[in-house]
Amino acid sequence: MGIRNYLIGGVSGVGKTTVCNELQRRGYHAIHGDRELAYQGDPETGTPTDGFKPEHHIWHVDKVIALVANQDEAVTFFCGGLRNFPKFIDLFDGVFVLEVDLETCLRRIDERVALDPTDWGGRPEEREISARLHQTKEGIPKNGIIIDATAPIDHVVDEIIRQSEENKHQRQ
């Protein structure tokens, strides 16, 4: 979708959806990967699976490849969590990893679940998984630019935009 494409990831509760909403509000092309690209499947084969397991939260590889190939936008931000990013991470011009402390992460999950009890993190076992993933960083790209997502949303998005602009100038 963009001449330049960036992945914005992180564990549950770091603010990926909020960042995506703010980028869209500011007029940037941003894709809610968890809503538009995600499904439950085997991270290696892409074969759909039943039930919900965090390790099976993946994106449609063919859709990501097609979106990256389309250069109608100057920049596109792909926001969300996914386990099969190694299948297409090299297509992105950069990766941003949102990080918060565990207390903030769990508080945000609680706030989200209060609005929608069916959302991820509402059950004790989901909360435990979220805490484990927060500590292990399992399923998170290792070489991304770390963004402190405890800052106010305006500052978080300003930093992502600044870093993506720097990346653009470094590549020219």
C-alpha atoms as a printed R data frame, in Angstrom:
    type eleno elety resid chain resno       x       y      z
1   ATOM     1    CA   MET     A     1   0.000   0.000  0.000
2   ATOM     2    CA   GLY     A     2   2.901   2.302  0.495
3   ATOM     3    CA   ILE     A     3   6.084   3.280 -1.211
4   ATOM     4    CA   ARG     A     4   7.447   2.815  2.310
5   ATOM     5    CA   ASN     A     5   5.929   0.223  4.642
6   ATOM     6    CA   TYR     A     6   6.396  -0.159  8.390
7   ATOM     7    CA   LEU     A     7   5.332  -2.809 10.862
8   ATOM     8    CA   ILE     A     8   4.235  -1.655 14.325
9   ATOM     9    CA   GLY     A     9   4.144  -4.562 16.756
10  ATOM    10    CA   GLY     A    10   4.376  -5.540 20.386
11  ATOM    11    CA   VAL     A    11   2.637  -7.712 22.938
12  ATOM    12    CA   SER     A    12  -1.007  -7.389 23.922
13  ATOM    13    CA   GLY     A    13  -1.764  -4.170 25.779
14  ATOM    14    CA   VAL     A    14   1.080  -1.996 24.477
15  ATOM    15    CA   GLY     A    15  -1.156   0.247 22.359
16  ATOM    16    CA   LYS     A    16  -0.964  -1.041 18.780
17  ATOM    17    CA   THR     A    17  -4.648  -0.360 18.090
18  ATOM    18    CA   THR     A    18  -4.479   3.092 19.700
19  ATOM    19    CA   VAL     A    19  -1.408   3.979 17.614
20  ATOM    20    CA   CYS     A    20  -3.144   2.774 14.450
21  ATOM    21    CA   ASN     A    21  -6.234   4.844 15.238
22  ATOM    22    CA   GLU     A    22  -4.109   7.941 15.857
23  ATOM    23    CA   LEU     A    23  -2.132   7.466 12.640
24  ATOM    24    CA   GLN     A    24  -5.429   7.204 10.732
25  ATOM    25    CA   ARG     A    25  -6.810  10.265 12.536
26  ATOM    26    CA   ARG     A    26  -3.753  12.202 11.352
27  ATOM    27    CA   GLY     A    27  -4.373  11.133  7.764
28  ATOM    28    CA   TYR     A    28  -1.774   8.373  7.457
29  ATOM    29    CA   HIS     A    29  -2.566   5.092  5.771
30  ATOM    30    CA   ALA     A    30  -2.572   2.568  8.625
31  ATOM    31    CA   ILE     A    31  -3.875  -0.986  8.603
32  ATOM    32    CA   HIS     A    32  -5.338  -2.683 11.676
33  ATOM    33    CA   GLY     A    33  -3.608  -5.999 11.084
34  ATOM    34    CA   ASP     A    34  -5.414  -7.711 13.945
35  ATOM    35    CA   ARG     A    35  -8.755  -6.838 12.341
36  ATOM    36    CA   GLU     A    36  -7.977  -6.872  8.630
37  ATOM    37    CA   LEU     A    37  -5.264  -9.509  8.167
38  ATOM    38    CA   ALA     A    38  -5.322 -11.849 11.170
39  ATOM    39    CA   TYR     A    39  -6.661 -15.336 11.592
40  ATOM    40    CA   GLN     A    40  -5.837 -18.445 13.601
41  ATOM    41    CA   GLY     A    41  -3.416 -20.652 11.714
42  ATOM    42    CA   ASP     A    42  -0.194 -22.600 11.787
43  ATOM    43    CA   PRO     A    43   2.656 -20.038 11.632
44  ATOM    44    CA   GLU     A    44   4.741 -22.299  9.373
45  ATOM    45    CA   THR     A    45   2.159 -23.521  6.872
46  ATOM    46    CA   GLY     A    46  -0.625 -20.938  7.196
47  ATOM    47    CA   THR     A    47  -3.192 -23.727  7.518
48  ATOM    48    CA   PRO     A    48  -6.197 -22.453  9.524
49  ATOM    49    CA   THR     A    49  -6.612 -23.884 13.034
50  ATOM    50    CA   ASP     A    50  -9.547 -24.090 15.431
51  ATOM    51    CA   GLY     A    51  -9.809 -22.226 18.731
52  ATOM    52    CA   PHE     A    52  -7.555 -19.419 19.860
53  ATOM    53    CA   LYS     A    53  -3.893 -19.731 20.759
54  ATOM    54    CA   PRO     A    54  -1.576 -16.719 20.779
55  ATOM    55    CA   GLU     A    55   1.038 -18.719 18.860
56  ATOM    56    CA   HIS     A    56  -1.517 -19.221 16.063
57  ATOM    57    CA   HIS     A    57  -2.363 -15.527 15.707
58  ATOM    58    CA   ILE     A    58  -1.014 -14.941 12.206
59  ATOM    59    CA   TRP     A    59  -1.584 -12.720  9.189
60  ATOM    60    CA   HIS     A    60  -2.407 -13.804  5.634
61  ATOM    61    CA   VAL     A    61   1.017 -13.739  3.956
62  ATOM    62    CA   ASP     A    62  -0.395 -13.303  0.452
63  ATOM    63    CA   LYS     A    63  -2.483 -10.306  1.560
64  ATOM    64    CA   VAL     A    64   0.520  -8.638  3.237
65  ATOM    65    CA   ILE     A    65   2.663  -9.193  0.127
66  ATOM    66    CA   ALA     A    66  -0.059  -7.736 -2.117
67  ATOM    67    CA   LEU     A    67  -0.552  -4.706  0.149
68  ATOM    68    CA   VAL     A    68   3.180  -3.988  0.301
69  ATOM    69    CA   ALA     A    69   3.476  -4.305 -3.493
70  ATOM    70    CA   ASN     A    70   0.750  -1.694 -4.075
71  ATOM    71    CA   GLN     A    71   2.411   1.716 -4.005
72  ATOM    72    CA   ASP     A    72  -0.660   3.972 -4.012
73  ATOM    73    CA   GLU     A    73   0.360   5.549 -0.683
74  ATOM    74    CA   ALA     A    74   3.588   7.327  0.274
75  ATOM    75    CA   VAL     A    75   3.747   5.365  3.531
76  ATOM    76    CA   THR     A    76   1.700   2.592  5.109
77  ATOM    77    CA   PHE     A    77   1.817   1.431  8.711
78  ATOM    78    CA   PHE     A    78   0.798  -2.173  9.465
79  ATOM    79    CA   CYS     A    79  -0.235  -2.340 13.143
80  ATOM    80    CA   GLY     A    80  -0.803  -5.474 15.155
81  ATOM    81    CA   GLY     A    81   0.525  -8.625 16.678
82  ATOM    82    CA   LEU     A    82   1.399 -11.676 14.647
83  ATOM    83    CA   ARG     A    83   3.477 -14.807 14.919
84  ATOM    84    CA   ASN     A    84   4.388 -15.379 11.286
85  ATOM    85    CA   PHE     A    85   6.228 -12.090 10.713
86  ATOM    86    CA   PRO     A    86   9.416 -13.933  9.637
87  ATOM    87    CA   LYS     A    87   7.524 -14.912  6.450
88  ATOM    88    CA   PHE     A    88   7.451 -11.288  5.224
89  ATOM    89    CA   ILE     A    89   9.378  -9.023  7.615
90  ATOM    90    CA   ASP     A    90  12.010  -8.336  4.950
91  ATOM    91    CA   LEU     A    91   9.327  -6.553  2.893
92  ATOM    92    CA   PHE     A    92   9.094  -3.761  5.462
93  ATOM    93    CA   ASP     A    93  11.287  -0.671  5.443
94  ATOM    94    CA   GLY     A    94  11.334  -0.719  9.224
95  ATOM    95    CA   VAL     A    95   9.822  -2.267 12.313
96  ATOM    96    CA   PHE     A    96   8.676  -0.451 15.433
97  ATOM    97    CA   VAL     A    97   8.158  -2.391 18.656
98  ATOM    98    CA   LEU     A    98   5.938  -0.718 21.233
99  ATOM    99    CA   GLU     A    99   6.968  -1.419 24.820
100 ATOM   100    CA   VAL     A   100   5.415  -0.694 28.212
101 ATOM   101    CA   ASP     A   101   6.054  -2.034 31.712
102 ATOM   102    CA   LEU     A   102   4.066  -5.090 32.815
103 ATOM   103    CA   GLU     A   103   1.825  -3.090 35.176
104 ATOM   104    CA   THR     A   104   0.793  -0.724 32.369
105 ATOM   105    CA   CYS     A   105   0.294  -3.646 29.999
106 ATOM   106    CA   LEU     A   106  -2.031  -5.488 32.382
107 ATOM   107    CA   ARG     A   107  -3.919  -2.302 33.292
108 ATOM   108    CA   ARG     A   108  -4.565  -1.599 29.604
109 ATOM   109    CA   ILE     A   109  -5.769  -5.151 29.042
110 ATOM   110    CA   ASP     A   110  -8.120  -4.777 32.053
111 ATOM   111    CA   GLU     A   111  -9.475  -1.499 30.616
112 ATOM   112    CA   ARG     A   112 -10.035  -3.117 27.238
113 ATOM   113    CA   VAL     A   113 -11.760  -6.157 28.757
114 ATOM   114    CA   ALA     A   114 -13.995  -3.886 30.862
115 ATOM   115    CA   LEU     A   115 -15.370  -2.520 27.569
116 ATOM   116    CA   ASP     A   116 -15.575  -5.939 25.916
117 ATOM   117    CA   PRO     A   117 -15.430  -8.975 28.240
118 ATOM   118    CA   THR     A   118 -14.797 -11.264 25.252
119 ATOM   119    CA   ASP     A   119 -11.568  -9.447 24.305
120 ATOM   120    CA   TRP     A   120  -8.200 -11.140 24.805
121 ATOM   121    CA   GLY     A   121  -6.984 -11.061 28.385
122 ATOM   122    CA   GLY     A   122 -10.330 -11.398 30.130
123 ATOM   123    CA   ARG     A   123  -9.775 -14.932 31.392
124 ATOM   124    CA   PRO     A   124  -7.132 -15.729 34.043
125 ATOM   125    CA   GLU     A   125  -5.209 -18.062 31.712
126 ATOM   126    CA   GLU     A   126  -5.127 -15.351 29.013
127 ATOM   127    CA   ARG     A   127  -3.842 -12.833 31.541
128 ATOM   128    CA   GLU     A   128  -1.086 -15.271 32.554
129 ATOM   129    CA   ILE     A   129  -0.124 -15.793 28.911
130 ATOM   130    CA   SER     A   130  -0.048 -12.031 28.358
131 ATOM   131    CA   ALA     A   131   2.258 -11.590 31.365
132 ATOM   132    CA   ARG     A   132   4.555 -14.400 30.146
133 ATOM   133    CA   LEU     A   133   4.748 -13.003 26.615
134 ATOM   134    CA   HIS     A   134   5.453  -9.543 28.006
135 ATOM   135    CA   GLN     A   135   8.417 -10.893 29.949
136 ATOM   136    CA   THR     A   136   9.807 -13.255 27.282
137 ATOM   137    CA   LYS     A   137   9.069 -11.028 24.235
138 ATOM   138    CA   GLU     A   138   8.231 -14.277 22.466
139 ATOM   139    CA   GLY     A   139   6.861 -13.654 18.997
140 ATOM   140    CA   ILE     A   140   8.177 -10.070 18.801
141 ATOM   141    CA   PRO     A   141  10.653  -8.965 16.108
142 ATOM   142    CA   LYS     A   142  14.126  -8.719 17.678
143 ATOM   143    CA   ASN     A   143  15.645  -5.897 15.621
144 ATOM   144    CA   GLY     A   144  12.829  -3.372 15.711
145 ATOM   145    CA   ILE     A   145  13.105   0.226 16.851
146 ATOM   146    CA   ILE     A   146  11.873   0.296 20.439
147 ATOM   147    CA   ILE     A   147   9.212   2.919 21.148
148 ATOM   148    CA   ASP     A   148   8.288   3.754 24.753
149 ATOM   149    CA   ALA     A   149   4.513   3.424 24.568
150 ATOM   150    CA   THR     A   150   3.974   4.610 28.144
151 ATOM   151    CA   ALA     A   151   4.275   8.162 26.793
152 ATOM   152    CA   PRO     A   152   1.102  10.016 25.752
153 ATOM   153    CA   ILE     A   153  -0.240   8.778 22.409
154 ATOM   154    CA   ASP     A   154   0.696  12.027 20.635
155 ATOM   155    CA   HIS     A   155   4.342  11.551 21.648
156 ATOM   156    CA   VAL     A   156   4.349   7.868 20.670
157 ATOM   157    CA   VAL     A   157   2.980   8.574 17.195
158 ATOM   158    CA   ASP     A   158   5.223  11.640 16.757
159 ATOM   159    CA   GLU     A   159   8.237   9.416 17.464
160 ATOM   160    CA   ILE     A   160   7.116   6.738 14.998
161 ATOM   161    CA   ILE     A   161   6.593   9.367 12.300
162 ATOM   162    CA   ARG     A   162   9.941  11.030 13.072
163 ATOM   163    CA   GLN     A   163  11.799   7.726 12.916
164 ATOM   164    CA   SER     A   164  10.047   6.683  9.699
165 ATOM   165    CA   GLU     A   165  10.980  10.023  8.101
166 ATOM   166    CA   GLU     A   166  14.602   9.570  9.196
167 ATOM   167    CA   ASN     A   167  14.545   6.104  7.669
168 ATOM   168    CA   LYS     A   168  13.233   7.582  4.395
169 ATOM   169    CA   HIS     A   169  16.088  10.078  4.197
170 ATOM   170    CA   GLN     A   170  18.709   7.449  5.060
171 ATOM   171    CA   ARG     A   171  17.495   5.254  2.182
172 ATOM   172    CA   GLN     A   172  17.631   8.018 -0.450
